[in-house]
CSV table of C-alpha atoms in Angstrom, one decimal:
chain,number,residue,atom,x,y,z
A,1,UNK,CA,-22.6,-20.9,-1.8
A,2,UNK,CA,-24.0,-17.3,-2.3
A,3,UNK,CA,-24.7,-15.3,-5.4
A,4,UNK,CA,-24.7,-11.6,-6.5
A,5,UNK,CA,-26.5,-9.9,-9.3
A,6,UNK,CA,-25.0,-6.7,-10.6
A,7,UNK,CA,-26.7,-4.4,-13.1
A,8,UNK,CA,-23.2,-3.8,-14.5
A,9,UNK,CA,-19.8,-5.3,-13.7
A,10,UNK,CA,-16.2,-4.8,-14.8
A,11,UNK,CA,-15.1,-8.3,-15.8
A,12,UNK,CA,-11.8,-9.5,-17.1
A,13,UNK,CA,-13.0,-8.9,-20.6
A,14,UNK,CA,-14.5,-5.5,-20.0
A,15,UNK,CA,-17.8,-4.1,-18.9
A,16,UNK,CA,-20.9,-6.4,-19.0
A,17,UNK,CA,-24.6,-5.9,-18.2
A,18,UNK,CA,-26.8,-8.0,-15.9
A,19,UNK,CA,-24.0,-10.0,-14.4
A,20,UNK,CA,-24.6,-12.9,-12.0
A,21,UNK,CA,-21.6,-14.0,-9.8
A,22,UNK,CA,-21.7,-17.3,-7.9
A,23,UNK,CA,-19.4,-17.4,-4.9
A,24,UNK,CA,-18.3,-20.5,-3.1
A,25,UNK,CA,-15.4,-21.1,-0.7
A,26,UNK,CA,-14.1,-17.6,-1.3
A,27,UNK,CA,-13.9,-17.8,-5.1
A,28,UNK,CA,-16.0,-16.9,-8.1
A,29,UNK,CA,-17.3,-20.2,-9.2
A,30,UNK,CA,-19.4,-19.0,-12.1
A,31,UNK,CA,-19.8,-15.7,-13.9
A,32,UNK,CA,-22.8,-15.2,-16.2
A,33,UNK,CA,-23.7,-12.1,-18.2
A,34,UNK,CA,-27.0,-10.9,-19.7
A,35,UNK,CA,-29.1,-12.9,-17.2
A,36,UNK,CA,-31.9,-11.9,-14.8
A,37,UNK,CA,-31.6,-11.8,-11.1
A,38,UNK,CA,-32.8,-14.7,-9.0
A,39,UNK,CA,-34.7,-14.4,-5.6
A,40,UNK,CA,-31.6,-15.7,-3.8
A,41,UNK,CA,-29.2,-13.1,-5.3
A,42,UNK,CA,-27.8,-10.1,-3.4
A,43,UNK,CA,-28.8,-7.3,-5.8
A,44,UNK,CA,-26.2,-4.6,-6.3
A,45,UNK,CA,-25.6,-1.7,-8.7
A,46,UNK,CA,-22.1,-1.7,-10.2
A,47,UNK,CA,-19.3,-4.2,-9.3
A,48,UNK,CA,-15.6,-3.6,-9.8
A,49,UNK,CA,-12.5,-5.5,-8.6
A,50,UNK,CA,-11.0,-4.5,-5.3
A,51,UNK,CA,-7.6,-2.8,-5.3
A,52,UNK,CA,-4.4,-3.9,-3.6
A,53,UNK,CA,-2.9,-1.2,-1.4
A,54,UNK,CA,0.7,-2.1,-2.4
A,55,UNK,CA,2.6,-0.1,0.3
A,56,UNK,CA,1.5,0.4,3.9
A,57,UNK,CA,3.2,1.3,7.1
A,58,UNK,CA,0.2,0.6,9.4
A,59,UNK,CA,1.6,2.3,12.5
A,60,UNK,CA,2.0,5.6,10.7
A,61,UNK,CA,-1.8,6.0,10.6
A,62,UNK,CA,-1.4,7.3,14.1
A,63,UNK,CA,1.0,10.1,12.8
A,64,UNK,CA,-1.4,11.5,10.1
A,65,UNK,CA,-1.9,15.2,10.9
A,66,UNK,CA,0.7,15.3,13.7
A,67,UNK,CA,3.6,16.6,11.6
A,68,UNK,CA,2.1,19.7,9.9
A,69,UNK,CA,3.5,22.3,12.2
A,70,UNK,CA,6.3,24.5,10.7
A,71,UNK,CA,9.6,24.1,12.5
A,72,UNK,CA,11.3,27.1,14.0
A,73,UNK,CA,14.1,26.8,11.5
A,74,UNK,CA,11.6,26.8,8.6
A,75,UNK,CA,13.5,23.9,7.0
A,76,UNK,CA,10.8,21.2,7.0
A,77,UNK,CA,11.7,18.2,4.8
A,78,UNK,CA,11.2,14.5,4.6
A,79,UNK,CA,14.1,14.2,7.0
A,80,UNK,CA,12.5,16.4,9.7
A,81,UNK,CA,9.3,14.4,9.3
A,82,UNK,CA,11.3,11.2,9.7
A,83,UNK,CA,12.4,12.4,13.2
A,84,UNK,CA,8.7,12.7,14.3
A,85,UNK,CA,8.0,9.3,12.8
A,86,UNK,CA,10.8,7.8,14.8
A,87,UNK,CA,9.4,9.2,18.0
A,88,UNK,CA,6.0,7.6,17.3
A,89,UNK,CA,7.7,4.2,16.4
A,90,UNK,CA,9.5,4.2,19.8
A,91,UNK,CA,6.1,4.2,21.6
A,92,UNK,CA,4.2,1.7,19.5
A,93,UNK,CA,3.9,-1.7,21.1
A,94,UNK,CA,1.9,-4.7,19.9
A,95,UNK,CA,-1.3,-3.6,21.6
A,96,UNK,CA,-1.1,-0.2,20.0
A,97,UNK,CA,-0.2,-1.6,16.6
A,98,UNK,CA,-3.1,-4.0,16.5
A,99,UNK,CA,-5.6,-1.3,17.3
A,100,UNK,CA,-4.1,1.2,14.8
A,101,UNK,CA,-3.9,-1.4,12.1
A,102,UNK,CA,-7.4,-2.7,12.7
A,103,UNK,CA,-8.8,0.9,12.3
A,104,UNK,CA,-6.7,1.4,9.3
A,105,UNK,CA,-7.7,-1.8,7.6
A,106,UNK,CA,-11.4,-1.1,8.2
A,107,UNK,CA,-10.9,2.3,6.6
A,108,UNK,CA,-9.1,0.7,3.6
A,109,UNK,CA,-11.9,-1.8,3.0
A,110,UNK,CA,-14.5,1.0,3.3
A,111,UNK,CA,-12.6,2.9,0.6
A,112,UNK,CA,-12.3,0.0,-1.9
A,113,UNK,CA,-9.0,-1.6,-1.1
A,114,UNK,CA,-9.5,-5.4,-0.6
A,115,UNK,CA,-5.8,-6.3,0.1
A,116,UNK,CA,-2.7,-4.7,1.5
A,117,UNK,CA,1.0,-5.3,1.3
A,118,UNK,CA,2.2,-4.3,4.8
A,119,UNK,CA,5.9,-3.1,4.6
A,120,UNK,CA,6.7,-3.7,8.2
A,121,UNK,CA,10.0,-2.9,10.0
A,122,UNK,CA,8.8,-2.8,13.6
A,123,UNK,CA,9.6,-6.5,13.8
A,124,UNK,CA,10.1,-6.7,17.6
A,125,UNK,CA,8.0,-5.8,20.6
A,126,UNK,CA,9.0,-2.7,22.6
A,127,UNK,CA,11.3,-3.6,25.4
A,128,UNK,CA,10.8,-7.3,24.7
A,129,UNK,CA,13.8,-9.6,25.2
A,130,UNK,CA,14.7,-12.1,22.5
A,131,UNK,CA,12.8,-12.6,19.3
A,132,UNK,CA,9.1,-12.4,20.0
A,133,UNK,CA,6.4,-12.3,17.3
A,134,UNK,CA,3.9,-10.1,19.0
A,135,UNK,CA,4.0,-7.4,16.3
A,136,UNK,CA,3.5,-9.9,13.5
A,137,UNK,CA,0.6,-11.4,15.4
A,138,UNK,CA,-0.9,-7.9,16.0
A,139,UNK,CA,-1.0,-7.3,12.2
A,140,UNK,CA,-2.4,-10.7,11.5
A,141,UNK,CA,-5.1,-10.3,14.1
A,142,UNK,CA,-6.0,-6.8,12.8
A,143,UNK,CA,-6.2,-8.2,9.2
A,144,UNK,CA,-8.3,-11.1,10.4
A,145,UNK,CA,-10.7,-8.8,12.4
A,146,UNK,CA,-11.1,-6.4,9.5
A,147,UNK,CA,-11.2,-9.1,6.8
A,148,UNK,CA,-8.6,-7.5,4.5
A,149,UNK,CA,-6.3,-9.8,2.5
A,150,UNK,CA,-2.8,-9.3,4.0
A,151,UNK,CA,0.6,-9.7,2.4
A,152,UNK,CA,3.1,-9.4,5.2
A,153,UNK,CA,6.4,-7.9,4.0
A,154,UNK,CA,9.0,-8.0,6.8
A,155,UNK,CA,11.7,-5.5,6.2
A,156,UNK,CA,15.4,-5.7,6.8
A,157,UNK,CA,16.9,-2.4,8.2
A,158,UNK,CA,20.4,-2.8,9.4
A,159,UNK,CA,22.3,0.6,9.2
A,160,UNK,CA,21.8,4.3,9.3
A,161,UNK,CA,23.2,5.1,5.9
A,162,UNK,CA,25.6,4.3,3.1
A,163,UNK,CA,28.5,5.5,5.3
A,164,UNK,CA,27.0,4.6,8.7
A,165,UNK,CA,27.3,0.9,9.2
A,166,UNK,CA,25.4,1.0,12.5
A,167,UNK,CA,21.9,2.2,13.2
A,168,UNK,CA,21.5,5.4,15.1
A,169,UNK,CA,19.8,5.7,18.4
A,170,UNK,CA,16.4,6.3,16.9
A,171,UNK,CA,16.7,3.4,14.5
A,172,UNK,CA,17.6,0.8,17.1
A,173,UNK,CA,13.9,0.3,17.8
A,174,UNK,CA,13.5,-1.5,14.5
A,175,UNK,CA,17.0,-2.3,13.2
A,176,UNK,CA,17.8,-6.0,12.7
A,177,UNK,CA,20.8,-8.0,11.7
A,178,UNK,CA,20.6,-10.3,8.7
A,179,UNK,CA,20.5,-13.5,10.8
A,180,UNK,CA,17.7,-12.0,13.0
A,181,UNK,CA,15.8,-11.1,9.9
A,182,UNK,CA,16.1,-14.5,8.3
A,183,UNK,CA,14.8,-16.2,11.5
A,184,UNK,CA,11.9,-13.8,11.6
A,185,UNK,CA,11.1,-14.4,7.9
A,186,UNK,CA,11.2,-18.2,8.4
A,187,UNK,CA,8.8,-17.9,11.4
A,188,UNK,CA,6.4,-15.7,9.4
A,189,UNK,CA,6.4,-18.1,6.5
A,190,UNK,CA,5.5,-20.9,8.9
A,191,UNK,CA,2.8,-18.8,10.4
A,192,UNK,CA,1.2,-17.9,7.1
A,193,UNK,CA,-1.7,-20.3,7.5
A,194,UNK,CA,-4.2,-18.7,5.2
A,195,UNK,CA,-4.7,-15.6,7.3
A,196,UNK,CA,-1.9,-13.9,5.3
A,197,UNK,CA,0.9,-14.5,2.8
A,198,UNK,CA,4.4,-13.1,2.9
A,199,UNK,CA,6.9,-11.2,0.9
A,200,UNK,CA,10.4,-9.8,1.6
A,201,UNK,CA,11.4,-6.2,2.0
A,202,UNK,CA,14.7,-4.3,2.1
A,203,UNK,CA,14.1,-0.9,3.5
A,204,UNK,CA,16.4,0.9,1.1
A,205,UNK,CA,19.9,0.9,-0.4
A,206,UNK,CA,21.0,3.3,2.3
A,207,UNK,CA,19.7,1.0,5.1
A,208,UNK,CA,20.8,-2.4,3.8
A,209,UNK,CA,24.3,-3.4,2.7
A,210,UNK,CA,24.9,-5.0,-0.7
A,211,UNK,CA,25.8,-8.5,0.7
A,212,UNK,CA,22.7,-8.6,2.9
A,213,UNK,CA,20.5,-7.4,0.0
A,214,UNK,CA,21.9,-10.1,-2.2
A,215,UNK,CA,21.0,-12.7,0.4
A,216,UNK,CA,17.4,-11.6,0.9
A,217,UNK,CA,16.9,-11.3,-2.9
A,218,UNK,CA,18.1,-14.9,-3.1
A,219,UNK,CA,15.5,-15.9,-0.5
A,220,UNK,CA,12.7,-14.1,-2.4
A,221,UNK,CA,13.6,-15.9,-5.6
A,222,UNK,CA,13.9,-19.3,-3.9
A,223,UNK,CA,10.5,-18.9,-2.2
A,224,UNK,CA,9.0,-17.1,-5.2
A,225,UNK,CA,7.6,-14.2,-3.1
A,226,UNK,CA,7.5,-10.5,-4.0
A,227,UNK,CA,10.6,-8.4,-3.3
A,228,UNK,CA,9.9,-4.9,-2.1
A,229,UNK,CA,12.3,-1.9,-1.6
A,230,UNK,CA,12.1,1.9,-1.2
A,231,UNK,CA,14.3,3.5,-3.8
A,232,UNK,CA,15.2,7.0,-5.1
A,233,UNK,CA,12.5,8.6,-3.0
A,234,UNK,CA,14.6,11.7,-2.2
A,235,UNK,CA,17.2,13.6,-4.1
A,236,UNK,CA,19.5,13.4,-1.1
A,237,UNK,CA,19.4,9.6,-1.2
A,238,UNK,CA,20.4,9.8,-4.9
A,239,UNK,CA,23.3,12.0,-4.1
A,240,UNK,CA,24.5,9.8,-1.3
A,241,UNK,CA,24.2,6.7,-3.5
A,242,UNK,CA,26.3,8.4,-6.2
A,243,UNK,CA,28.9,9.2,-3.6
A,244,UNK,CA,29.0,5.7,-2.1
A,245,UNK,CA,28.2,3.3,-5.0
A,246,UNK,CA,29.2,5.6,-7.9
A,247,UNK,CA,25.8,5.0,-9.5
A,248,UNK,CA,22.3,6.3,-9.2
A,249,UNK,CA,20.0,4.0,-7.1
A,250,UNK,CA,17.9,2.4,-9.8
A,251,UNK,CA,20.8,2.0,-12.1
A,252,UNK,CA,22.9,0.3,-9.4
A,253,UNK,CA,20.1,-2.0,-8.5
A,254,UNK,CA,19.4,-3.1,-12.0
A,255,UNK,CA,23.1,-3.6,-12.7
A,256,UNK,CA,23.6,-5.8,-9.6
A,257,UNK,CA,20.3,-7.8,-9.7
A,258,UNK,CA,18.0,-9.4,-12.2
A,259,UNK,CA,15.1,-7.0,-11.5
A,260,UNK,CA,12.0,-8.5,-12.9
A,261,UNK,CA,8.2,-8.9,-12.4
A,262,UNK,CA,8.5,-10.2,-8.8
A,263,UNK,CA,10.1,-6.8,-7.7
A,264,UNK,CA,8.1,-3.9,-6.3
A,265,UNK,CA,10.2,-0.6,-6.2
A,266,UNK,CA,8.5,1.9,-4.0
A,267,UNK,CA,8.5,5.6,-5.1
A,268,UNK,CA,11.5,5.5,-7.6
A,269,UNK,CA,10.8,9.2,-7.8
A,270,UNK,CA,14.2,10.5,-8.9
A,271,UNK,CA,15.3,8.6,-12.1
A,272,UNK,CA,16.9,9.8,-15.2
A,273,UNK,CA,15.5,8.9,-18.6
A,274,UNK,CA,17.7,5.8,-19.0
A,275,UNK,CA,16.8,4.4,-15.6
A,276,UNK,CA,13.1,5.1,-16.3
A,277,UNK,CA,13.1,3.2,-19.6
A,278,UNK,CA,15.2,0.3,-18.3
A,279,UNK,CA,13.0,-0.1,-15.3
A,280,UNK,CA,9.9,-0.1,-17.4
A,281,UNK,CA,11.3,-2.8,-19.7
A,282,UNK,CA,12.3,-5.0,-16.7
A,283,UNK,CA,8.7,-5.9,-15.8
A,284,UNK,CA,9.0,-4.7,-12.2
A,285,UNK,CA,6.2,-2.8,-10.6
A,286,UNK,CA,6.7,0.7,-9.3
A,287,UNK,CA,4.4,1.4,-6.3
A,288,UNK,CA,3.4,5.1,-6.3
A,289,UNK,CA,2.0,6.7,-3.2
A,290,UNK,CA,1.0,10.2,-4.4
A,291,UNK,CA,-0.7,11.6,-1.3
A,292,UNK,CA,2.3,10.6,0.9
A,293,UNK,CA,4.9,11.7,-1.7
A,294,UNK,CA,3.1,15.1,-1.9
A,295,UNK,CA,2.9,15.3,1.9
A,296,UNK,CA,6.6,14.6,2.3
A,297,UNK,CA,7.7,16.8,-0.6
A,298,UNK,CA,9.3,13.9,-2.4
A,299,UNK,CA,8.9,15.1,-6.0
A,300,UNK,CA,7.0,13.8,-9.0
A,301,UNK,CA,7.5,10.4,-10.7
A,302,UNK,CA,8.2,10.5,-14.5
A,303,UNK,CA,4.9,8.7,-15.2
A,304,UNK,CA,4.4,9.6,-18.9
A,305,UNK,CA,7.8,8.3,-20.0
A,306,UNK,CA,7.5,5.3,-17.8
A,307,UNK,CA,4.1,4.3,-19.1
A,308,UNK,CA,5.1,5.0,-22.7
A,309,UNK,CA,7.9,2.5,-22.2
A,310,UNK,CA,5.5,-0.2,-21.0
A,311,UNK,CA,6.0,0.2,-17.3
A,312,UNK,CA,3.8,-1.3,-14.5
A,313,UNK,CA,2.4,0.6,-11.6
A,314,UNK,CA,0.6,-0.1,-8.3
A,315,UNK,CA,-0.6,2.4,-5.7
A,316,UNK,CA,-0.2,2.5,-2.0
A,317,UNK,CA,-1.3,4.8,0.9
A,318,UNK,CA,2.1,4.5,2.6
A,319,UNK,CA,1.9,6.9,5.6
A,320,UNK,CA,-1.9,7.0,5.4
A,321,UNK,CA,-2.3,10.8,5.1
A,322,UNK,CA,-5.1,9.6,2.8
A,323,UNK,CA,-6.8,6.2,2.7
A,324,UNK,CA,-8.7,6.5,-0.6
A,325,UNK,CA,-7.4,4.6,-3.6
A,326,UNK,CA,-9.2,6.9,-6.1
A,327,UNK,CA,-7.6,10.0,-4.5
A,328,UNK,CA,-4.2,8.4,-5.0
A,329,UNK,CA,-5.1,7.8,-8.7
A,330,UNK,CA,-6.4,11.3,-9.1
A,331,UNK,CA,-3.3,12.9,-7.7
A,332,UNK,CA,-1.1,10.7,-9.6
A,333,UNK,CA,-2.6,12.1,-12.8
A,334,UNK,CA,-2.9,15.7,-11.4
A,335,UNK,CA,0.7,15.9,-10.5
A,336,UNK,CA,1.6,15.0,-14.1
A,337,UNK,CA,-0.8,17.6,-15.5
A,338,UNK,CA,0.7,20.3,-13.4
A,339,UNK,CA,4.3,19.6,-14.4
A,340,UNK,CA,3.5,18.8,-18.1
A,341,UNK,CA,0.8,21.5,-18.5
A,342,UNK,CA,-1.5,19.1,-20.4
A,343,UNK,CA,-4.3,16.8,-19.6
A,344,UNK,CA,-5.1,13.0,-19.7
A,345,UNK,CA,-1.4,12.1,-19.3
A,346,UNK,CA,-2.0,8.5,-18.1
A,347,UNK,CA,-4.5,7.6,-20.9
A,348,UNK,CA,-1.8,5.7,-22.7
A,349,UNK,CA,-3.4,2.7,-24.4
A,350,UNK,CA,-0.4,0.3,-24.2
A,351,UNK,CA,1.2,-1.4,-21.3
A,352,UNK,CA,0.2,-3.8,-18.5
A,353,UNK,CA,-3.4,-3.2,-17.4
A,354,UNK,CA,-4.1,-0.4,-19.8
A,355,UNK,CA,-6.6,-2.5,-21.7
A,356,UNK,CA,-6.5,-0.1,-24.6
A,357,UNK,CA,-8.4,2.5,-22.5
A,358,UNK,CA,-8.3,6.1,-23.8
A,359,UNK,CA,-10.1,7.2,-20.7
A,360,UNK,CA,-7.8,8.3,-17.9
A,361,UNK,CA,-9.7,6.8,-15.0
A,362,UNK,CA,-10.1,3.5,-16.7
A,363,UNK,CA,-6.4,3.4,-17.6
A,364,UNK,CA,-5.2,4.2,-14.1
A,365,UNK,CA,-7.6,1.8,-12.5
A,366,UNK,CA,-6.7,-1.1,-14.8
A,367,UNK,CA,-3.0,-0.5,-14.3
A,368,UNK,CA,-3.4,-0.4,-10.5
A,369,UNK,CA,-5.3,-3.6,-10.5
A,370,UNK,CA,-2.7,-5.5,-12.5
A,371,UNK,CA,0.3,-4.0,-10.8
A,372,UNK,CA,-1.2,-4.3,-7.3
A,373,UNK,CA,-1.7,-8.1,-7.8
A,374,UNK,CA,1.9,-8.6,-8.7
A,375,UNK,CA,3.2,-6.5,-5.8
A,376,UNK,CA,1.0,-8.3,-3.4
A,377,UNK,CA,2.0,-11.8,-4.7
A,378,UNK,CA,-1.7,-12.3,-5.5
A,379,UNK,CA,-3.4,-14.0,-8.4
A,380,UNK,CA,-5.0,-11.9,-11.2
A,381,UNK,CA,-7.6,-9.7,-9.4
A,382,UNK,CA,-9.8,-9.4,-12.5
A,383,UNK,CA,-13.4,-10.6,-12.0
A,384,UNK,CA,-13.5,-14.0,-13.7
A,385,UNK,CA,-14.3,-17.6,-12.9
A,386,UNK,CA,-11.9,-19.1,-10.4
A,387,UNK,CA,-10.7,-15.7,-9.1
A,388,UNK,CA,-10.8,-14.7,-5.5
A,389,UNK,CA,-14.2,-13.2,-4.6
A,390,UNK,CA,-12.7,-9.8,-3.7
A,391,UNK,CA,-14.9,-7.1,-5.1
A,392,UNK,CA,-16.5,-3.7,-4.5
A,393,UNK,CA,-20.2,-2.8,-5.2
A,394,UNK,CA,-21.0,0.8,-6.1
A,395,UNK,CA,-24.3,2.6,-5.6
A,396,UNK,CA,-25.3,3.3,-9.2
A,397,UNK,CA,-27.9,5.8,-8.0
A,398,UNK,CA,-25.1,8.0,-6.6
A,399,UNK,CA,-25.1,11.5,-8.2
A,400,UNK,CA,-21.4,10.9,-8.9
A,401,UNK,CA,-22.2,8.1,-11.3
A,402,UNK,CA,-25.5,9.3,-12.8
A,403,UNK,CA,-25.3,10.0,-16.5
A,404,UNK,CA,-22.1,8.0,-17.0
A,405,UNK,CA,-21.9,5.1,-19.3
A,406,UNK,CA,-19.3,2.3,-19.1
A,407,UNK,CA,-16.5,4.3,-20.7
A,408,UNK,CA,-16.6,7.1,-18.2
A,409,UNK,CA,-17.7,5.4,-15.0
A,410,UNK,CA,-14.2,5.1,-13.7
A,411,UNK,CA,-13.4,8.6,-14.8
A,412,UNK,CA,-16.2,9.8,-12.6
A,413,UNK,CA,-15.1,7.6,-9.7
A,414,UNK,CA,-11.5,8.9,-9.9
A,415,UNK,CA,-12.1,12.6,-10.8
A,416,UNK,CA,-15.5,13.8,-9.6
A,417,UNK,CA,-15.6,13.7,-5.8
A,418,UNK,CA,-14.3,12.8,-2.4
A,419,UNK,CA,-17.3,10.9,-1.0
A,420,UNK,CA,-17.1,7.5,-2.5
A,421,UNK,CA,-20.3,5.7,-3.6
A,422,UNK,CA,-19.3,2.4,-2.1
A,423,UNK,CA,-22.2,0.3,-1.0
A,424,UNK,CA,-20.6,-3.1,-0.2
A,425,UNK,CA,-17.2,-4.7,-0.2
A,426,UNK,CA,-16.5,-8.4,-0.3
A,427,UNK,CA,-13.2,-10.2,0.5
A,428,UNK,CA,-12.8,-14.0,0.2
A,429,UNK,CA,-16.5,-14.3,-0.3
A,430,UNK,CA,-17.6,-12.5,2.8
A,431,UNK,CA,-19.3,-9.1,2.9
A,432,UNK,CA,-17.1,-6.9,5.1
A,433,UNK,CA,-18.7,-3.6,4.3
A,434,UNK,CA,-22.5,-3.3,4.0
A,435,UNK,CA,-24.5,-0.1,3.3
A,436,UNK,CA,-21.2,1.8,3.3
A,437,UNK,CA,-20.2,0.8,6.8
A,438,UNK,CA,-17.6,-1.7,7.9
A,439,UNK,CA,-19.1,-4.4,10.2
A,440,UNK,CA,-16.3,-4.0,12.7
A,441,UNK,CA,-16.4,-0.2,12.6
A,442,UNK,CA,-17.5,0.5,16.2
A,443,UNK,CA,-15.1,-2.0,17.8
A,444,UNK,CA,-12.2,-0.7,15.7
A,445,UNK,CA,-13.0,2.9,16.6
A,446,UNK,CA,-13.2,2.1,20.3
A,447,UNK,CA,-9.9,0.3,20.4
A,448,UNK,CA,-8.3,3.0,18.3
A,449,UNK,CA,-9.6,5.7,20.6
A,450,UNK,CA,-8.1,3.8,23.6
A,451,UNK,CA,-4.6,3.5,22.2
A,452,UNK,CA,-4.5,7.0,20.7
A,453,UNK,CA,-5.2,8.3,24.2
A,454,UNK,CA,-2.1,6.6,25.3
A,455,UNK,CA,0.1,7.6,22.4
A,456,UNK,CA,-1.1,11.2,22.5
A,457,UNK,CA,-2.2,11.9,26.0
A,458,UNK,CA,-3.9,15.2,26.7
A,459,UNK,CA,-2.1,17.5,29.2
A,460,UNK,CA,-4.7,16.6,31.8
A,461,UNK,CA,-4.3,12.8,31.2
A,462,UNK,CA,-0.5,13.1,31.4
A,463,UNK,CA,-0.7,15.1,34.7
A,464,UNK,CA,-3.1,12.5,36.1
A,465,UNK,CA,-0.8,9.6,35.2
A,466,UNK,CA,2.2,11.5,36.6
A,467,UNK,CA,0.4,12.0,39.9
A,468,UNK,CA,-0.7,8.4,40.0
A,469,UNK,CA,2.9,7.2,39.7
A,470,UNK,CA,4.2,9.3,42.6
């Protein structure tokens, strides 16, 4: 058993002073408020719950910054970015995936994420015959080394588009048939031995046929695991869905399936008012990834209407152009301010996780905590007796936080800077980040450096390898 004493902590019931947390076997066994520290306690400043990164493509961490060159045709879109992503995916084997994911997960923890839903469609090893699980093991190993809590979401991807029943050449690297997917999912369920839990993912309506989607939705309901899907991310996808299915994506999905709180719809950027209100009423979670959505030129989610209708949200770093949950929350709000030409859009006091907060940072953070737990298939992430001991300790001497009282602390954290005042991070009762540094940082960086040298060889390296092979 270990214990923590915080000068201030955000508990399930709100902020409290002089909080003592007793940790045993990865859980908070006792929470006391208004008590002095004991000699055995680890003394910290401010404690908040850790966030779930509800949408991650780990391998894309190796793409960040490599797709920002304007094309000769000057027609750069999500779809031109996707071609670059496909080229990277074709080179990522299990060794590379493990190193990239380890580095990514260490970065997530150092930024305040304590869990991640890994939306994974590189199910098979490069050039491997049969159905091997090297890629799954690579992710599980990376999560174990870093200490992050992993929800593994294997993804069905079976076709190139609504009117293209076969995957194209670039997609064959990760395309699967429904029987192959079901076997993989069953093996992942059997392998989930406490290192990770599982969900189920459909890549998108364009990439999965209706019958196959119905089957994996049935699996998710039977096994009571989260059901994730990309939807309505791009206007082109909406137009194609209208042509093929005679309905907009979110409307079609809600007509065909009982969409409820075990669903996580990723992006849902392009909805009309009726879809927005219906989705909010369903209890599903929408995972928003503002830094990626901005980077790809997706568009802006109708946040105000959705929250006013009682909708749930989570956040994700998706392509990992940013790995900072507070930046995601900041840009979620800033995008709304820019389009609405007003401020404090997300400070809506009703809805899941809002907690009656009139402060924008507190409202956004609370909603992301509640929605993230649902998307990850996790228990309530609020700090209370019996909860997982997943938490973030902030340095309350940081200039970012000085002068702030309870009401505005999370406003400061979301809106007042890029350098996060994170002192320590605990997952499952173990300190993974101490003094602002992840304990596996040097090993993770070294392995990442090694595989990046292979994925992106310098001209001299490429020439040397070419000469060595002749």
